[in-house]
mmCIF file of C-alpha atoms in Angstrom:
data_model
loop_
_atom_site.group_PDB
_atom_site.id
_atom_site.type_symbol
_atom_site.label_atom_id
_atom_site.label_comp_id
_atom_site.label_asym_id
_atom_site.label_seq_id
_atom_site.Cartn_x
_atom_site.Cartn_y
_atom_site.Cartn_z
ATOM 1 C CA UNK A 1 11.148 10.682 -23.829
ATOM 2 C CA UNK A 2 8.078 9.682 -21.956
ATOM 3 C CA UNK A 3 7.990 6.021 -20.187
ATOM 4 C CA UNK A 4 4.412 6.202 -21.276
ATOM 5 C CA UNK A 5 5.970 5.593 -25.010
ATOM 6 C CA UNK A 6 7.711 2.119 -23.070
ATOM 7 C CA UNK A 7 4.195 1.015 -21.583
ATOM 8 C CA UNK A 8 1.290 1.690 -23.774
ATOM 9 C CA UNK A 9 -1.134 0.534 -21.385
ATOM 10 C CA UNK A 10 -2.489 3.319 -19.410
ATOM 11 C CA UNK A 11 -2.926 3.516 -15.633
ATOM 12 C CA UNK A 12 -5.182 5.176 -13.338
ATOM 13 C CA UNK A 13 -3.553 7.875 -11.598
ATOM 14 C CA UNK A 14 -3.019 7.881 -8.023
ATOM 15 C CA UNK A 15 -4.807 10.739 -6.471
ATOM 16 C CA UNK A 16 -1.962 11.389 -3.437
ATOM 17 C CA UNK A 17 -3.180 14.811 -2.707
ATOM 18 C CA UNK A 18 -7.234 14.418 -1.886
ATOM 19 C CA UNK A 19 -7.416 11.485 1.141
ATOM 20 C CA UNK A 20 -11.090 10.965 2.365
ATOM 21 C CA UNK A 21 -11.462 12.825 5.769
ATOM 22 C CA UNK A 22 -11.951 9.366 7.256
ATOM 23 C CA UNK A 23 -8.789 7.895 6.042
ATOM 24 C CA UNK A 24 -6.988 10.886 7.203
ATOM 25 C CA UNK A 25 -8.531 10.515 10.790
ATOM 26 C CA UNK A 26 -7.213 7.042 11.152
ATOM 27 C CA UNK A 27 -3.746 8.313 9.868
ATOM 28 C CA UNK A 28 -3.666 11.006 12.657
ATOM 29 C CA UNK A 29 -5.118 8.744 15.434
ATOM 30 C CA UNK A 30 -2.039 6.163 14.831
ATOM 31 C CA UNK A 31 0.804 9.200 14.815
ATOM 32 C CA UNK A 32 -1.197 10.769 17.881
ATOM 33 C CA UNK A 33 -1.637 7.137 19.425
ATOM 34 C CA UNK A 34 2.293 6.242 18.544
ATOM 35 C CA UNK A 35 3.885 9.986 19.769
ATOM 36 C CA UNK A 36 1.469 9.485 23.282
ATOM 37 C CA UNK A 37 3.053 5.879 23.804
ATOM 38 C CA UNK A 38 6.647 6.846 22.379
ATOM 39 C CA UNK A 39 6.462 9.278 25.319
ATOM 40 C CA UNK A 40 5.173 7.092 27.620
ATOM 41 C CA UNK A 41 8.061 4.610 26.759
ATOM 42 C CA UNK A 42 10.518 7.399 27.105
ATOM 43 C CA UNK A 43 9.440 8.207 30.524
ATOM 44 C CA UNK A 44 9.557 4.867 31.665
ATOM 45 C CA UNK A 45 12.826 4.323 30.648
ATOM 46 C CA UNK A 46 13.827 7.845 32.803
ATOM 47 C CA UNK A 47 12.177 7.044 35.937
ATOM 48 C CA UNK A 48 13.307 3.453 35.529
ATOM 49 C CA UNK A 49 16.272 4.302 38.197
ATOM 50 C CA UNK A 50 13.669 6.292 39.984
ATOM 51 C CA UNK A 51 12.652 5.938 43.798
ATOM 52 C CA UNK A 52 9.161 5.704 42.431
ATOM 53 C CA UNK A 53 7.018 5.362 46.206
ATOM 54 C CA UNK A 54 8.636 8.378 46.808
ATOM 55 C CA UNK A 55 7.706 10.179 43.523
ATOM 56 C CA UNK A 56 4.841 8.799 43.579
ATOM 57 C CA UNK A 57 3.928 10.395 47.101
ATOM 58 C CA UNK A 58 5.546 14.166 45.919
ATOM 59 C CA UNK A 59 3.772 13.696 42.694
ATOM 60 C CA UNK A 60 0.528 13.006 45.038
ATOM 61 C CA UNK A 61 1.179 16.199 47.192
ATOM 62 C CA UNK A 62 2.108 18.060 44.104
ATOM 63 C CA UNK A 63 -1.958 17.281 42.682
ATOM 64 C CA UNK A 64 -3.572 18.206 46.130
ATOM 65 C CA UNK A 65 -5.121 21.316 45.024
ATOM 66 C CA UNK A 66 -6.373 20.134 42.030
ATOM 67 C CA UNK A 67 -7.286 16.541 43.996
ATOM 68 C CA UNK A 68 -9.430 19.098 46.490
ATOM 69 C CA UNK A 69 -11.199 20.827 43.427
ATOM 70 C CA UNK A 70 -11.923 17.675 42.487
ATOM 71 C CA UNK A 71 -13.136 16.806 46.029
ATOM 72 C CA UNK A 72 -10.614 13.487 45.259
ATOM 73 C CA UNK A 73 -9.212 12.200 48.512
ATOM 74 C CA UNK A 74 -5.975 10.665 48.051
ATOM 75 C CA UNK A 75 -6.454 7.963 50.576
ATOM 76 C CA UNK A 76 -9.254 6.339 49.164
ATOM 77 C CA UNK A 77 -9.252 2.613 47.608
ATOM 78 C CA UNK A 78 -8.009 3.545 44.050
ATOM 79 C CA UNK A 79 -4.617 5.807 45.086
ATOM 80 C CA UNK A 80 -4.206 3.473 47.952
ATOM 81 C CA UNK A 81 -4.291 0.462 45.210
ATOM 82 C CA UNK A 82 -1.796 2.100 42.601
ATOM 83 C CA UNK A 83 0.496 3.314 45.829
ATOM 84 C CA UNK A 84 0.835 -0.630 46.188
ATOM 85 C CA UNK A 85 1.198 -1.010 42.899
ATOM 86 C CA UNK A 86 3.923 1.156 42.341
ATOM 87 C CA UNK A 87 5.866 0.056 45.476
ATOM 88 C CA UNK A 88 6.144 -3.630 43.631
ATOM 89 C CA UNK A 89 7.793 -2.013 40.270
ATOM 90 C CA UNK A 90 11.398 -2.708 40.048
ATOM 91 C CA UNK A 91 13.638 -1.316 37.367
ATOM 92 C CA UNK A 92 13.534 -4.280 35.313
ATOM 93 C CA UNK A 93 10.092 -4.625 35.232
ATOM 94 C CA UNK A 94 9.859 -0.589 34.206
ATOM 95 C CA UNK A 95 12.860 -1.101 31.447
ATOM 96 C CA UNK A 96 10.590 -4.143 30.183
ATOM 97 C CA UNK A 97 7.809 -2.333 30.184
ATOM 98 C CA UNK A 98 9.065 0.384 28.210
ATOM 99 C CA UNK A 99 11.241 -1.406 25.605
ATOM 100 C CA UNK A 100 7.381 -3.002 24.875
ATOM 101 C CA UNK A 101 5.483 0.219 25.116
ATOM 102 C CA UNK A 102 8.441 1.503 22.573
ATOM 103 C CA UNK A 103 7.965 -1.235 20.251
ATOM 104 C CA UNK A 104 4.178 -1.026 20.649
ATOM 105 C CA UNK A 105 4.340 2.644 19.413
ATOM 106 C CA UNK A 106 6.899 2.006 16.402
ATOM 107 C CA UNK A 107 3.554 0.092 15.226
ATOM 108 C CA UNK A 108 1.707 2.371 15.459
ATOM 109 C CA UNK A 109 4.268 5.456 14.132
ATOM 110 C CA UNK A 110 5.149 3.231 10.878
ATOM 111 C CA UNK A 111 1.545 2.314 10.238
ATOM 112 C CA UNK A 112 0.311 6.406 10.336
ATOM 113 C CA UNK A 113 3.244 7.264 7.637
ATOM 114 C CA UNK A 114 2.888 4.000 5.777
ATOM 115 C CA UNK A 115 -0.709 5.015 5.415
ATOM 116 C CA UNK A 116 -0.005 8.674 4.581
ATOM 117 C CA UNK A 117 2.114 7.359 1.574
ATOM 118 C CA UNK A 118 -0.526 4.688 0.714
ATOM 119 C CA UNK A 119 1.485 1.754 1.245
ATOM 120 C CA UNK A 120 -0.780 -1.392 1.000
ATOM 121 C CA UNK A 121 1.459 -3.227 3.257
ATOM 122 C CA UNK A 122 0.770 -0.483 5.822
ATOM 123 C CA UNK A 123 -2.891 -0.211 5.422
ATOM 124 C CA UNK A 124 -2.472 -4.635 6.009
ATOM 125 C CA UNK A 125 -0.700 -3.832 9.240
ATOM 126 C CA UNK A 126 -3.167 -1.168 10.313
ATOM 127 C CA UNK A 127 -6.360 -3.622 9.774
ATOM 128 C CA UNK A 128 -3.811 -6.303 11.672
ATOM 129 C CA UNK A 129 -3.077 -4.631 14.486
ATOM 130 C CA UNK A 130 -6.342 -3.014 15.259
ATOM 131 C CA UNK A 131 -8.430 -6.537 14.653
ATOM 132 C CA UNK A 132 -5.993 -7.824 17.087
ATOM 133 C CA UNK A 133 -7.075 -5.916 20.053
ATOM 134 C CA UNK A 134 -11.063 -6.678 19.299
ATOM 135 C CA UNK A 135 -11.092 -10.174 21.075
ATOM 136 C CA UNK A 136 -8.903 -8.907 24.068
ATOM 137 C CA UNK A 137 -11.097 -5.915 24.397
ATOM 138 C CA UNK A 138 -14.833 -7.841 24.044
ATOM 139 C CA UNK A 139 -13.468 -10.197 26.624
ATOM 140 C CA UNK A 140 -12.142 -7.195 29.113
ATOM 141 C CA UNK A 141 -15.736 -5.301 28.520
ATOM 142 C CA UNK A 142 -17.617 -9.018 29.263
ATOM 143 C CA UNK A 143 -15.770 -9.661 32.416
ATOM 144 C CA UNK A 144 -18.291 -9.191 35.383
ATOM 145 C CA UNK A 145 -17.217 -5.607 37.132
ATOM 146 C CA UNK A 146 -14.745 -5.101 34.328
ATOM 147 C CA UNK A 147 -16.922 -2.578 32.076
ATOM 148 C CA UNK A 148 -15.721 0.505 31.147
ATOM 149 C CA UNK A 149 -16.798 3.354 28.705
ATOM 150 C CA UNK A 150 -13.509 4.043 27.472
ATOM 151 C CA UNK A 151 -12.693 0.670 26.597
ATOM 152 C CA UNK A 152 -15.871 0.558 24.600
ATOM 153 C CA UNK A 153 -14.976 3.681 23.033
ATOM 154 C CA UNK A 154 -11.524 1.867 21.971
ATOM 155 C CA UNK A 155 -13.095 -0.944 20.829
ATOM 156 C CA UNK A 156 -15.593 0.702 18.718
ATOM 157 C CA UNK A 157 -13.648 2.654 17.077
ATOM 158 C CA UNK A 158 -10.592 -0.446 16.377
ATOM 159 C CA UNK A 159 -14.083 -1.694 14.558
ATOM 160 C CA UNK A 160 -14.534 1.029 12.627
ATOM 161 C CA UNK A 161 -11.229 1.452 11.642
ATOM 162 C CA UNK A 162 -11.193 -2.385 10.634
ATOM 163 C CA UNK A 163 -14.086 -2.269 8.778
ATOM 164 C CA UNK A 164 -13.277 0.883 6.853
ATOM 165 C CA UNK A 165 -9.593 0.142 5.862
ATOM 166 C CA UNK A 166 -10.917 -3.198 4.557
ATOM 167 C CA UNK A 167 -14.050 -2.217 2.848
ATOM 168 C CA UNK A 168 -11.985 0.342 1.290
ATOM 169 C CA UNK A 169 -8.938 -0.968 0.856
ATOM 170 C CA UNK A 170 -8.863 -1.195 -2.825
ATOM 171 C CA UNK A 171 -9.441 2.678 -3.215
ATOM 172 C CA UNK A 172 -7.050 4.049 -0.269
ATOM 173 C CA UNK A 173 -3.724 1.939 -1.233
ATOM 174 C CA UNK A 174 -1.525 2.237 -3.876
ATOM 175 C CA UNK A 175 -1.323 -1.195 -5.376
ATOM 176 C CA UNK A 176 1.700 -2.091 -7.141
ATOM 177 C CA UNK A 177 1.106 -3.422 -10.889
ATOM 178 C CA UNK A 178 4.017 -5.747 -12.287
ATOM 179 C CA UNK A 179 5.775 -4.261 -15.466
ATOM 180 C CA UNK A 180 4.786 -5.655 -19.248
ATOM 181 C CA UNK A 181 8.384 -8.009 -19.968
ATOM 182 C CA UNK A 182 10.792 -5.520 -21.884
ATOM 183 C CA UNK A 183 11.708 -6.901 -25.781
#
């Protein structure tokens, strides 16, 4: 028996297997984005208990070749900066920062497979979460001295991606229909 026979009105079929090549960019950049920061947090948590000055120095000494092709001294103002830097961490402040970078990456990692199955509720938390980050980043990139090209990269495409999930949100989600009363 066919629950078509139960509910005569007929639906459009979802079309699971063809995704626009758009849609399916967004879906990898949140897994990619999610698995780089799920890694991150993991690491953080490992070299939580860490002397990190001194792995920070060996690490350092490690990268001189390549800091010499790069013609990179590692005294100047920016390694001298993050040295400092790393000498104030203490392990709380890496476990904290990991248990957010791990909870900033389940976001991500539950919107890129809540996507992939067309979940509405994860294409909502994708267009959340990105148009989040668009005030923080305009007012990083307006700071005097503060401009960067990879921020502006970020924030562009966190635009995009807004725009496109919500322009096109009525075609990319599965939307769930409420069934007719039964007799």
């Amino acid at each position: 028996m066919s629950l078509d026979a139960d509910f005569p009105e007929k639906r459009p079929p979802i079309n699971v297997g063809k995704r626009p090549p758009t849609y399916v960019g967004i879906i990898i950049f949140k897994l990619i984005k999610g698995s780089l920061f799920l890694g991150l947090a993991i690491t953080a948590y490992t070299l939580s208990d860490n002397n990190l000055p001194e792995e920070y120095r060996q690490f350092l000494a490690r990268m001189q070749p390549f800091l010499d092709l790069l013609r990179v001294h590692p005294g100047n103002k920016f390694f001298t900066h993050l040295a400092g830097q790393v000498g104030e961490l203490t392990e709380a402040n890496v476990l904290w920062a990991a248990a957010g970078t791990l909870v900033y990456c389940m976001f991500s990692l539950v919107e890129g497979i809540g996507m992939l199955f067309r979940m509405t509720w994860a294409g909502w938390l994708a267009i959340g979460e990105s148009a989040f980050f668009i005030p923080i980043e305009l007012y990083e990139l307006t700071r005097p001295g503060k401009f960067s090209w990879w921020l502006a990269a970020v924030l562009v495409i966190n635009i995009i991606i807004v725009w496109y999930l919500f322009v096109n949100r009525g075609r990319l989600f599965r939307h769930h229909h409420p069934h007719p009363p039964s007799p």
